[in-house]
mmCIF file of C-alpha atoms in Angstrom:
data_model
loop_
_atom_site.group_PDB
_atom_site.id
_atom_site.type_symbol
_atom_site.label_atom_id
_atom_site.label_comp_id
_atom_site.label_asym_id
_atom_site.label_seq_id
_atom_site.Cartn_x
_atom_site.Cartn_y
_atom_site.Cartn_z
ATOM 1 C CA THR A 18 1.034 -11.581 -3.255
ATOM 2 C CA THR A 19 -1.132 -9.722 -0.629
ATOM 3 C CA LEU A 20 -2.125 -10.150 3.062
ATOM 4 C CA CYS A 21 -5.215 -8.490 4.479
ATOM 5 C CA HIS A 22 -6.704 -8.567 8.048
ATOM 6 C CA SER A 23 -10.299 -8.071 8.944
ATOM 7 C CA SER A 24 -10.412 -6.725 12.390
ATOM 8 C CA SER A 25 -14.265 -6.864 12.595
ATOM 9 C CA PHE A 26 -14.250 -10.559 12.089
ATOM 10 C CA ASN A 27 -10.624 -11.585 13.160
ATOM 11 C CA ILE A 28 -9.731 -13.304 9.754
ATOM 12 C CA LEU A 29 -6.507 -13.058 7.997
ATOM 13 C CA PHE A 30 -6.633 -13.519 4.167
ATOM 14 C CA LEU A 31 -3.805 -14.379 2.277
ATOM 15 C CA ALA A 32 -3.501 -14.820 -1.555
ATOM 16 C CA THR A 33 -1.041 -16.144 -3.938
ATOM 17 C CA MET A 34 0.006 -15.514 -7.658
ATOM 18 C CA ASN A 35 -1.288 -18.855 -8.442
ATOM 19 C CA GLY A 36 -4.829 -17.649 -7.596
ATOM 20 C CA GLU A 37 -5.099 -19.441 -4.145
ATOM 21 C CA LEU A 38 -6.821 -17.596 -1.178
ATOM 22 C CA PHE A 39 -6.794 -18.769 2.249
ATOM 23 C CA ALA A 40 -8.663 -17.275 5.299
ATOM 24 C CA TYR A 41 -7.294 -17.901 8.895
ATOM 25 C CA ASN A 42 -8.819 -17.410 12.107
ATOM 26 C CA THR A 43 -7.084 -14.727 14.381
ATOM 27 C CA ASP A 44 -9.295 -14.792 17.219
ATOM 28 C CA GLY A 45 -7.366 -15.884 20.412
ATOM 29 C CA PHE A 46 -4.083 -15.394 18.296
ATOM 30 C CA GLY A 47 -1.477 -17.971 18.700
ATOM 31 C CA ASP A 48 -3.619 -20.922 18.140
ATOM 32 C CA GLY A 49 -5.788 -19.757 15.119
ATOM 33 C CA LEU A 50 -3.154 -19.734 12.436
ATOM 34 C CA GLY A 51 -1.446 -23.022 13.670
ATOM 35 C CA LYS A 52 -4.749 -24.977 13.148
ATOM 36 C CA GLY A 53 -4.608 -24.161 9.376
ATOM 37 C CA PRO A 54 -6.924 -22.021 7.156
ATOM 38 C CA ILE A 55 -10.625 -22.120 8.045
ATOM 39 C CA TRP A 56 -11.438 -21.681 4.305
ATOM 40 C CA LYS A 57 -9.675 -21.654 0.902
ATOM 41 C CA SER A 58 -10.605 -21.282 -2.628
ATOM 42 C CA TYR A 59 -8.804 -21.279 -6.072
ATOM 43 C CA PHE A 60 -9.692 -18.682 -8.788
ATOM 44 C CA GLY A 61 -7.597 -19.786 -11.607
ATOM 45 C CA GLN A 62 -6.173 -16.302 -12.187
ATOM 46 C CA PRO A 63 -3.617 -14.356 -9.883
ATOM 47 C CA VAL A 64 -4.782 -12.648 -6.798
ATOM 48 C CA LEU A 65 -3.239 -9.178 -6.714
ATOM 49 C CA GLN A 66 -4.789 -7.546 -3.730
ATOM 50 C CA ILE A 67 -7.723 -7.850 -1.109
ATOM 51 C CA CYS A 68 -9.592 -5.059 0.562
ATOM 52 C CA CYS A 69 -12.234 -5.511 3.437
ATOM 53 C CA TYR A 70 -15.040 -3.218 3.824
ATOM 54 C CA GLU A 71 -17.316 -4.195 6.586
ATOM 55 C CA SER A 72 -18.457 -8.025 5.865
ATOM 56 C CA THR A 73 -17.484 -7.292 1.924
ATOM 57 C CA ILE A 74 -14.327 -8.443 0.687
ATOM 58 C CA PHE A 75 -13.052 -7.265 -2.725
ATOM 59 C CA ILE A 76 -10.380 -9.479 -4.592
ATOM 60 C CA LEU A 77 -8.498 -7.828 -7.154
ATOM 61 C CA HIS A 78 -7.357 -10.005 -10.379
ATOM 62 C CA PRO A 79 -5.622 -8.794 -13.441
ATOM 63 C CA PHE A 80 -8.873 -8.364 -15.485
ATOM 64 C CA SER A 81 -11.628 -8.370 -12.935
ATOM 65 C CA VAL A 82 -12.601 -7.782 -9.117
ATOM 66 C CA SER A 83 -14.311 -10.681 -7.357
ATOM 67 C CA VAL A 84 -16.631 -9.680 -4.443
ATOM 68 C CA GLY A 85 -16.962 -11.955 -1.397
ATOM 69 C CA GLN A 86 -19.216 -11.852 1.729
ATOM 70 C CA ILE A 87 -18.292 -12.916 5.064
ATOM 71 C CA ASN A 88 -21.429 -15.093 6.393
ATOM 72 C CA THR A 89 -21.536 -14.954 10.121
ATOM 73 C CA GLY A 90 -24.808 -16.794 10.566
ATOM 74 C CA SER A 91 -24.400 -19.734 12.668
ATOM 75 C CA ALA A 92 -21.059 -20.885 11.288
ATOM 76 C CA GLU A 93 -18.210 -20.956 13.715
ATOM 77 C CA PRO A 94 -15.759 -19.525 12.567
ATOM 78 C CA PRO A 95 -17.284 -17.456 9.966
ATOM 79 C CA CYS A 96 -17.324 -18.606 6.548
ATOM 80 C CA PHE A 97 -16.617 -16.743 3.004
ATOM 81 C CA GLU A 98 -18.831 -16.811 -0.013
ATOM 82 C CA ILE A 99 -17.956 -15.363 -3.399
ATOM 83 C CA SER A 100 -20.727 -13.723 -5.055
ATOM 84 C CA GLY A 101 -19.422 -13.305 -8.547
ATOM 85 C CA GLU A 102 -17.200 -11.134 -10.645
ATOM 86 C CA VAL A 103 -17.779 -7.366 -11.471
ATOM 87 C CA LYS A 104 -16.225 -4.816 -13.402
ATOM 88 C CA GLN A 105 -14.673 -6.624 -16.146
ATOM 89 C CA LEU A 106 -12.103 -4.546 -18.080
ATOM 90 C CA SER A 107 -12.655 -4.496 -21.831
ATOM 91 C CA SER A 108 -10.173 -6.144 -23.831
ATOM 92 C CA VAL A 109 -9.870 -3.260 -26.193
ATOM 93 C CA ASN A 110 -7.900 -1.233 -23.797
ATOM 94 C CA GLN A 111 -5.456 -3.973 -23.313
ATOM 95 C CA CYS A 112 -4.792 -2.928 -19.637
ATOM 96 C CA ILE A 113 -4.660 -4.748 -16.546
ATOM 97 C CA TYR A 114 -5.720 -3.859 -12.939
ATOM 98 C CA GLN A 115 -2.474 -3.302 -10.938
ATOM 99 C CA MET A 116 -3.466 -2.597 -7.408
ATOM 100 C CA MET A 117 -6.315 -0.984 -5.197
ATOM 101 C CA LYS A 118 -6.687 0.833 -1.814
ATOM 102 C CA MET A 119 -9.723 1.485 0.345
ATOM 103 C CA SER A 120 -10.699 4.509 2.317
ATOM 104 C CA GLU A 121 -13.184 4.203 5.154
ATOM 105 C CA ILE A 122 -13.264 7.971 5.696
ATOM 106 C CA THR A 123 -14.716 8.560 2.045
ATOM 107 C CA ASN A 124 -16.164 5.200 1.666
ATOM 108 C CA THR A 125 -14.252 4.915 -1.505
ATOM 109 C CA LEU A 126 -12.265 2.144 -3.478
ATOM 110 C CA ILE A 127 -9.546 3.495 -5.774
ATOM 111 C CA ILE A 128 -8.142 0.973 -8.453
ATOM 112 C CA ALA A 129 -5.151 1.628 -10.729
ATOM 113 C CA THR A 130 -4.558 0.136 -14.089
ATOM 114 C CA SER A 131 -1.412 -0.607 -16.073
ATOM 115 C CA ASN A 132 -1.995 2.346 -18.363
ATOM 116 C CA GLY A 133 -1.792 4.925 -15.794
ATOM 117 C CA ARG A 134 -5.676 5.255 -15.255
ATOM 118 C CA LEU A 135 -7.082 5.715 -11.622
ATOM 119 C CA THR A 136 -10.833 5.163 -10.987
ATOM 120 C CA MET A 137 -12.538 6.066 -7.694
ATOM 121 C CA TYR A 138 -15.454 3.780 -6.790
ATOM 122 C CA ASN A 139 -18.169 4.165 -4.081
ATOM 123 C CA LEU A 140 -18.505 1.452 -1.694
ATOM 124 C CA PRO A 141 -20.094 -1.137 -1.519
ATOM 125 C CA ASP A 142 -21.955 -0.837 -5.024
ATOM 126 C CA LEU A 143 -18.816 0.032 -6.887
ATOM 127 C CA ASN A 144 -20.485 3.144 -8.814
ATOM 128 C CA ILE A 145 -17.849 5.240 -10.422
ATOM 129 C CA TYR A 146 -17.264 8.515 -8.750
ATOM 130 C CA ASP A 147 -14.205 9.849 -10.752
ATOM 131 C CA GLU A 148 -11.569 8.856 -13.274
ATOM 132 C CA ILE A 149 -8.257 10.226 -14.371
ATOM 133 C CA ASN A 150 -5.550 9.322 -16.596
ATOM 134 C CA LEU A 151 -2.014 10.217 -15.575
ATOM 135 C CA GLU A 152 0.834 10.966 -18.017
ATOM 136 C CA HIS A 153 2.997 8.247 -16.730
ATOM 137 C CA LYS A 154 2.559 4.698 -15.575
ATOM 138 C CA ILE A 155 1.682 4.024 -11.983
ATOM 139 C CA GLN A 156 4.055 2.046 -9.884
ATOM 140 C CA THR A 157 2.313 2.232 -6.550
ATOM 141 C CA PHE A 158 0.148 4.312 -4.351
ATOM 142 C CA ASP A 159 -1.349 4.529 -0.854
ATOM 143 C CA MET A 160 -4.276 6.700 0.716
ATOM 144 C CA MET A 161 -5.107 7.845 4.136
ATOM 145 C CA LEU A 162 -7.904 10.235 5.489
ATOM 146 C CA ASN A 163 -8.426 12.353 2.117
ATOM 147 C CA TYR A 164 -4.928 12.042 0.724
ATOM 148 C CA LEU A 165 -3.792 9.887 -2.115
ATOM 149 C CA VAL A 166 -0.039 9.592 -3.022
ATOM 150 C CA VAL A 167 0.794 8.058 -6.244
ATOM 151 C CA SER A 168 4.252 6.975 -7.567
ATOM 152 C CA THR A 169 4.898 7.103 -11.227
ATOM 153 C CA ASN A 170 7.715 5.443 -13.488
ATOM 154 C CA ASN A 171 9.168 9.116 -14.226
ATOM 155 C CA ARG A 172 10.702 9.321 -10.578
ATOM 156 C CA GLU A 173 7.906 11.632 -9.326
ATOM 157 C CA ASN A 174 5.175 11.483 -6.794
ATOM 158 C CA GLU A 175 1.695 12.957 -7.443
ATOM 159 C CA ILE A 176 -0.454 13.939 -4.288
ATOM 160 C CA PHE A 177 -4.279 14.328 -4.565
ATOM 161 C CA ASP A 178 -7.035 15.228 -2.443
ATOM 162 C CA THR A 179 -10.112 12.977 -2.457
ATOM 163 C CA SER A 180 -12.271 14.820 0.079
ATOM 164 C CA CYS A 181 -14.768 15.835 -2.606
ATOM 165 C CA ARG A 182 -14.814 12.202 -4.133
ATOM 166 C CA LYS A 183 -12.819 13.507 -7.071
ATOM 167 C CA PHE A 184 -9.143 13.505 -7.904
ATOM 168 C CA ILE A 185 -8.067 17.025 -7.060
ATOM 169 C CA HIS A 186 -4.487 17.486 -7.840
ATOM 170 C CA LEU A 187 -2.265 19.311 -5.135
ATOM 171 C CA LYS A 188 1.302 18.751 -5.963
ATOM 172 C CA LYS A 189 3.962 17.076 -8.155
ATOM 173 C CA GLN A 190 7.144 16.154 -6.344
ATOM 174 C CA SER A 191 10.470 14.262 -7.156
ATOM 175 C CA SER A 192 10.964 10.866 -5.571
ATOM 176 C CA GLY A 193 14.759 11.591 -4.945
ATOM 177 C CA PHE A 194 15.606 7.921 -6.014
ATOM 178 C CA LYS A 195 18.388 7.461 -8.453
ATOM 179 C CA TYR A 196 16.663 4.536 -10.131
ATOM 180 C CA PRO A 197 13.030 5.226 -11.118
ATOM 181 C CA ILE A 198 11.398 2.169 -9.270
ATOM 182 C CA THR A 199 9.425 2.790 -6.228
ATOM 183 C CA THR A 200 8.328 -0.615 -4.850
ATOM 184 C CA ALA A 201 5.959 0.787 -1.900
ATOM 185 C CA ILE A 202 4.456 3.895 -0.284
ATOM 186 C CA LYS A 203 3.092 4.045 3.078
ATOM 187 C CA ILE A 204 1.266 7.194 4.507
ATOM 188 C CA LEU A 205 2.154 7.672 8.218
ATOM 189 C CA ASN A 206 -0.269 8.805 10.805
ATOM 190 C CA SER A 207 0.705 12.393 10.944
ATOM 191 C CA THR A 208 -2.687 14.066 11.368
ATOM 192 C CA THR A 209 -6.145 13.029 12.501
ATOM 193 C CA ASP A 210 -8.027 16.307 12.134
ATOM 194 C CA MET A 211 -8.258 17.344 8.643
ATOM 195 C CA ASN A 212 -9.630 20.763 9.514
ATOM 196 C CA ASP A 213 -6.574 21.625 11.633
ATOM 197 C CA LEU A 214 -4.589 23.559 9.267
ATOM 198 C CA PRO A 215 -1.840 23.765 8.454
ATOM 199 C CA HIS A 216 -0.790 20.136 9.108
ATOM 200 C CA ASP A 217 1.767 17.645 7.673
ATOM 201 C CA LEU A 218 1.351 14.837 5.410
ATOM 202 C CA ILE A 219 4.236 12.350 5.971
ATOM 203 C CA PHE A 220 4.884 9.414 4.165
ATOM 204 C CA ALA A 221 7.561 6.623 3.476
ATOM 205 C CA GLN A 222 8.658 5.453 -0.005
ATOM 206 C CA ALA A 223 10.486 2.419 -0.608
ATOM 207 C CA GLY A 224 12.869 1.695 -3.738
ATOM 208 C CA LEU A 225 14.336 -1.094 -5.532
ATOM 209 C CA GLU A 226 17.696 0.244 -4.584
ATOM 210 C CA GLY A 227 17.195 -0.579 -0.841
ATOM 211 C CA LYS A 228 16.486 3.037 0.006
ATOM 212 C CA VAL A 229 13.805 4.584 2.197
ATOM 213 C CA SER A 230 12.687 8.184 1.683
ATOM 214 C CA ILE A 231 10.770 10.176 4.505
ATOM 215 C CA VAL A 232 8.665 12.855 2.853
ATOM 216 C CA THR A 233 6.967 15.718 4.896
ATOM 217 C CA THR A 234 4.630 17.839 2.884
ATOM 218 C CA THR A 235 2.919 21.014 4.697
ATOM 219 C CA ILE A 236 -0.932 21.299 3.734
ATOM 220 C CA GLU A 237 -2.162 24.742 4.232
ATOM 221 C CA SER A 238 -5.639 26.408 3.987
ATOM 222 C CA GLN A 239 -6.006 28.404 0.550
ATOM 223 C CA THR A 240 -6.811 32.036 1.216
ATOM 224 C CA GLU A 241 -9.555 33.431 -0.860
ATOM 225 C CA PRO A 242 -8.339 36.072 -3.413
ATOM 226 C CA THR A 243 -9.487 39.667 -2.944
ATOM 227 C CA VAL A 244 -10.377 41.451 -5.842
ATOM 228 C CA THR A 245 -10.435 45.291 -6.233
ATOM 229 C CA LEU A 246 -11.296 47.754 -8.947
ATOM 230 C CA ASN A 247 -7.716 48.655 -9.612
ATOM 231 C CA THR A 248 -6.677 45.106 -10.268
ATOM 232 C CA ALA A 249 -9.715 44.341 -12.317
ATOM 233 C CA ALA A 250 -9.156 47.397 -14.293
ATOM 234 C CA ARG A 251 -5.427 46.597 -14.950
ATOM 235 C CA SER A 252 -6.302 42.963 -15.807
ATOM 236 C CA ALA A 253 -3.914 41.900 -12.937
ATOM 237 C CA PRO A 254 -4.021 38.200 -11.929
ATOM 238 C CA ILE A 255 -6.292 37.619 -9.093
ATOM 239 C CA SER A 256 -4.557 34.755 -7.576
ATOM 240 C CA SER A 257 -1.349 32.812 -8.130
ATOM 241 C CA SER A 258 -2.615 29.876 -6.241
ATOM 242 C CA VAL A 259 -4.572 27.083 -7.776
ATOM 243 C CA THR A 260 -8.250 26.534 -6.670
ATOM 244 C CA ASN A 261 -9.959 23.393 -5.780
ATOM 245 C CA PRO A 262 -13.194 22.472 -3.951
ATOM 246 C CA SER A 263 -11.871 21.540 -0.559
ATOM 247 C CA GLY A 264 -9.698 25.039 -0.061
ATOM 248 C CA ILE A 265 -6.473 23.408 0.533
ATOM 249 C CA TYR A 266 -3.039 23.624 -1.458
ATOM 250 C CA ILE A 267 0.655 22.828 -0.938
ATOM 251 C CA PRO A 268 2.638 26.156 -1.234
ATOM 252 C CA HIS A 269 6.008 24.998 -0.380
ATOM 253 C CA ASP A 270 8.575 22.180 -1.522
ATOM 254 C CA GLU A 271 8.682 19.061 0.474
ATOM 255 C CA LYS A 272 11.064 18.148 3.145
ATOM 256 C CA LYS A 273 12.873 14.690 2.950
ATOM 257 C CA PHE A 274 15.639 12.478 4.160
ATOM 258 C CA ILE A 275 16.670 9.299 2.350
ATOM 259 C CA PHE A 276 18.560 6.165 4.001
ATOM 260 C CA ARG A 277 19.554 2.840 3.163
ATOM 261 C CA ALA A 278 17.399 0.354 5.106
ATOM 262 C CA HIS A 279 18.547 -3.094 4.011
ATOM 263 C CA ARG A 280 22.111 -4.200 3.447
ATOM 264 C CA SER A 281 23.920 -7.579 4.032
ATOM 265 C CA THR A 282 27.534 -8.636 3.833
ATOM 266 C CA LEU A 283 28.136 -11.514 1.524
ATOM 267 C CA SER A 284 30.405 -14.419 1.944
ATOM 268 C CA ASP A 285 33.116 -12.323 -0.367
ATOM 269 C CA ASN A 286 32.718 -9.290 2.013
ATOM 270 C CA ASN A 287 30.720 -7.372 -0.603
ATOM 271 C CA ILE A 288 27.780 -5.368 0.649
ATOM 272 C CA LEU A 289 24.610 -6.053 -1.055
ATOM 273 C CA VAL A 290 21.806 -3.650 -0.639
ATOM 274 C CA GLY A 291 18.512 -5.623 -1.232
ATOM 275 C CA PRO A 292 15.173 -4.397 -2.605
ATOM 276 C CA ILE A 293 12.388 -3.336 -0.126
ATOM 277 C CA TYR A 294 8.939 -4.747 -0.801
ATOM 278 C CA SER A 295 6.605 -3.515 2.041
ATOM 279 C CA LEU A 296 6.088 -0.868 4.290
ATOM 280 C CA SER A 297 4.172 -1.196 7.616
ATOM 281 C CA MET A 298 3.736 0.525 10.906
ATOM 282 C CA VAL A 299 3.728 -0.986 14.256
ATOM 283 C CA ASN A 300 3.464 0.824 17.681
ATOM 284 C CA GLY A 301 4.818 3.990 15.794
ATOM 285 C CA TYR A 302 7.766 2.251 14.076
ATOM 286 C CA LEU A 303 8.232 2.048 10.509
ATOM 287 C CA VAL A 304 8.624 -1.571 9.479
ATOM 288 C CA THR A 305 10.761 -2.269 6.250
ATOM 289 C CA SER A 306 10.905 -5.790 4.976
ATOM 290 C CA GLY A 307 12.251 -7.468 1.826
ATOM 291 C CA TYR A 308 15.251 -9.381 0.614
ATOM 292 C CA GLY A 309 17.927 -10.182 3.216
ATOM 293 C CA GLY A 310 20.794 -11.472 1.186
ATOM 294 C CA ASP A 311 22.758 -14.777 1.503
ATOM 295 C CA ASN A 312 23.630 -15.835 5.062
ATOM 296 C CA LYS A 313 27.143 -16.912 5.796
ATOM 297 C CA GLN A 314 26.381 -20.240 6.966
ATOM 298 C CA GLY A 315 24.855 -22.043 4.017
ATOM 299 C CA GLY A 316 24.578 -19.297 1.412
ATOM 300 C CA LYS A 317 20.711 -19.723 1.650
ATOM 301 C CA VAL A 318 18.555 -16.774 0.697
ATOM 302 C CA GLU A 319 16.785 -15.267 3.627
ATOM 303 C CA GLY A 320 14.334 -12.473 4.189
ATOM 304 C CA SER A 321 14.798 -9.699 6.783
ATOM 305 C CA VAL A 322 12.575 -7.098 8.766
ATOM 306 C CA CYS A 323 13.786 -3.713 10.153
ATOM 307 C CA PHE A 324 12.112 -1.450 12.875
ATOM 308 C CA TRP A 325 12.945 2.295 12.357
ATOM 309 C CA ASP A 326 12.444 5.271 14.708
ATOM 310 C CA ILE A 327 11.603 7.817 12.265
ATOM 311 C CA ASN A 328 11.892 10.576 14.578
ATOM 312 C CA HIS A 329 15.314 10.041 15.716
ATOM 313 C CA LYS A 330 16.401 8.563 12.202
ATOM 314 C CA ARG A 331 17.733 5.436 13.528
ATOM 315 C CA ARG A 332 17.065 1.531 13.226
ATOM 316 C CA VAL A 333 15.845 0.110 16.573
ATOM 317 C CA LYS A 334 15.629 -3.716 15.577
ATOM 318 C CA LEU A 335 16.857 -5.975 12.895
ATOM 319 C CA CYS A 336 15.171 -9.399 12.503
ATOM 320 C CA ARG A 337 16.653 -11.899 10.130
ATOM 321 C CA GLY A 338 16.566 -15.486 9.204
ATOM 322 C CA PHE A 339 13.093 -15.558 7.455
ATOM 323 C CA PRO A 340 12.699 -18.526 5.246
ATOM 324 C CA HIS A 341 12.356 -16.518 2.060
ATOM 325 C CA SER A 342 12.192 -12.936 1.004
ATOM 326 C CA VAL A 343 9.517 -10.970 2.804
ATOM 327 C CA VAL A 344 7.252 -9.762 0.156
ATOM 328 C CA GLN A 345 4.315 -8.839 2.140
ATOM 329 C CA THR A 346 3.497 -7.606 5.677
ATOM 330 C CA CYS A 347 0.333 -6.934 7.653
ATOM 331 C CA SER A 348 0.000 -5.519 11.138
ATOM 332 C CA TRP A 349 -2.682 -4.897 13.795
ATOM 333 C CA ASN A 350 -3.140 -4.430 17.480
ATOM 334 C CA THR A 351 -5.020 -6.848 19.599
ATOM 335 C CA GLU A 352 -7.232 -6.268 22.415
ATOM 336 C CA SER A 353 -4.847 -7.606 24.947
ATOM 337 C CA GLY A 354 -2.377 -4.573 23.973
ATOM 338 C CA LYS A 355 -0.121 -6.811 21.721
ATOM 339 C CA SER A 356 0.852 -6.033 18.236
ATOM 340 C CA ILE A 357 0.858 -8.624 15.564
ATOM 341 C CA LEU A 358 2.996 -8.364 12.371
ATOM 342 C CA VAL A 359 2.532 -11.249 9.804
ATOM 343 C CA CYS A 360 5.295 -11.454 7.159
ATOM 344 C CA GLY A 361 4.503 -13.214 3.877
ATOM 345 C CA CYS A 362 7.649 -15.020 3.004
ATOM 346 C CA SER A 363 8.039 -16.249 -0.570
ATOM 347 C CA ASP A 364 10.505 -16.535 -3.590
ATOM 348 C CA ASP A 365 10.410 -13.003 -5.065
ATOM 349 C CA SER A 366 10.748 -14.267 -8.544
ATOM 350 C CA PHE A 367 6.944 -13.762 -9.269
ATOM 351 C CA LYS A 368 7.336 -9.825 -9.077
ATOM 352 C CA ASN A 369 9.131 -10.107 -12.297
ATOM 353 C CA MET A 370 6.817 -12.329 -14.077
ATOM 354 C CA PRO A 371 4.632 -10.883 -16.827
ATOM 355 C CA VAL A 372 1.013 -11.072 -15.964
ATOM 356 C CA PRO A 373 -0.946 -13.326 -18.734
ATOM 357 C CA ALA A 374 -2.386 -11.504 -21.745
ATOM 358 C CA GLU A 375 -5.712 -13.295 -21.406
ATOM 359 C CA SER A 376 -7.997 -13.749 -18.424
ATOM 360 C CA SER A 377 -8.101 -17.450 -18.900
ATOM 361 C CA SER A 378 -6.853 -19.971 -16.506
ATOM 362 C CA PHE A 379 -3.598 -19.233 -15.185
ATOM 363 C CA VAL A 380 -1.208 -21.781 -13.705
ATOM 364 C CA HIS A 381 2.415 -21.208 -12.522
ATOM 365 C CA THR A 382 4.418 -23.376 -10.234
ATOM 366 C CA VAL A 383 6.524 -21.306 -7.823
ATOM 367 C CA PRO A 384 8.504 -22.527 -4.678
ATOM 368 C CA PRO A 385 6.760 -23.055 -1.462
ATOM 369 C CA SER A 386 5.965 -19.952 0.595
ATOM 370 C CA SER A 387 5.232 -19.560 4.187
ATOM 371 C CA ILE A 388 3.907 -16.756 6.907
ATOM 372 C CA VAL A 389 5.817 -15.691 9.982
ATOM 373 C CA VAL A 390 3.905 -14.345 12.823
ATOM 374 C CA MET A 391 5.648 -11.896 15.022
ATOM 375 C CA VAL A 392 3.958 -11.003 18.377
ATOM 376 C CA LEU A 393 5.337 -7.777 19.682
ATOM 377 C CA GLY A 394 4.765 -6.504 23.319
ATOM 378 C CA GLU A 395 5.094 -2.940 24.438
ATOM 379 C CA ARG A 396 8.767 -3.357 25.588
ATOM 380 C CA LYS A 397 9.588 -6.794 24.256
ATOM 381 C CA TRP A 398 10.291 -8.097 20.788
#
């Protein structure tokens, strides 16, 4: 269900729908994963997502959040300890945790629930900063720097500014997809200086129909309105722009281009466009992954990964033959200049499974899964 890498401790965390959590040593990459997990645990309920903050690990379940600590001490490699469960949801709300994202810029953690609620927590104590209820259910979201992009089930994206540790709404945009199902959103590294205005907020959005949308939104500085005696006397509107504490706004419509990312030719020569489950960035390339269709040899379902040059709007590499659909990816750079892309391969039937109505023990038998590690050089794939 999720992959997360802690670059501070060189540990890769992998979790499953069965509630299993594995930790792999990635120090001296190439040997660590082959030796198997250095630590594993079983929670008895699904693990939906993992976030690493310094030495603290937050593990999201449908009805709770587990908090773990990496104990470096004298242990080699570092070990992992669970300190308990916090923020249990009230059963009266009948809503479940859906996903979470962390921002190291604002030291905040944002968690979304099934009923369209967003909650912003301070890290690491999880005190609540702000909460907001959206009109529609949340499908997925991503955050980078001070920006939060949320996709809802009515084919719309909502952009928020979180610089004041509050949800400041900036813009509501159409996703541009025919079917109202967004599977992943990834904000690209489009700017590094928040004070350099105007600048572009660029994000990629993937859908169930196998399409990817690249959206460019220009963020500008809000001009302070000028008030004169004449306008005040005539009760004229002072400003037509929205006002927010950070002084930024989105005055123009977004620019987007949409393309089909994953397609396969079946044995009967029909074209199958598969869903995209995950988006990543590697060396400036957008990586899309998901269902690769049936190969012509044995009719076996296989996963695929594509690398895209967004600036030139072209695919530069297609990798097929993964043992299952690629449902999650995780990437980082090593000290030696290599890029690592870890692909979590699994039967994707769990994505259509209902989450249990109670937070009791959860056991579900799924087919074997695996992870595929890709080591990418600067010029070699």
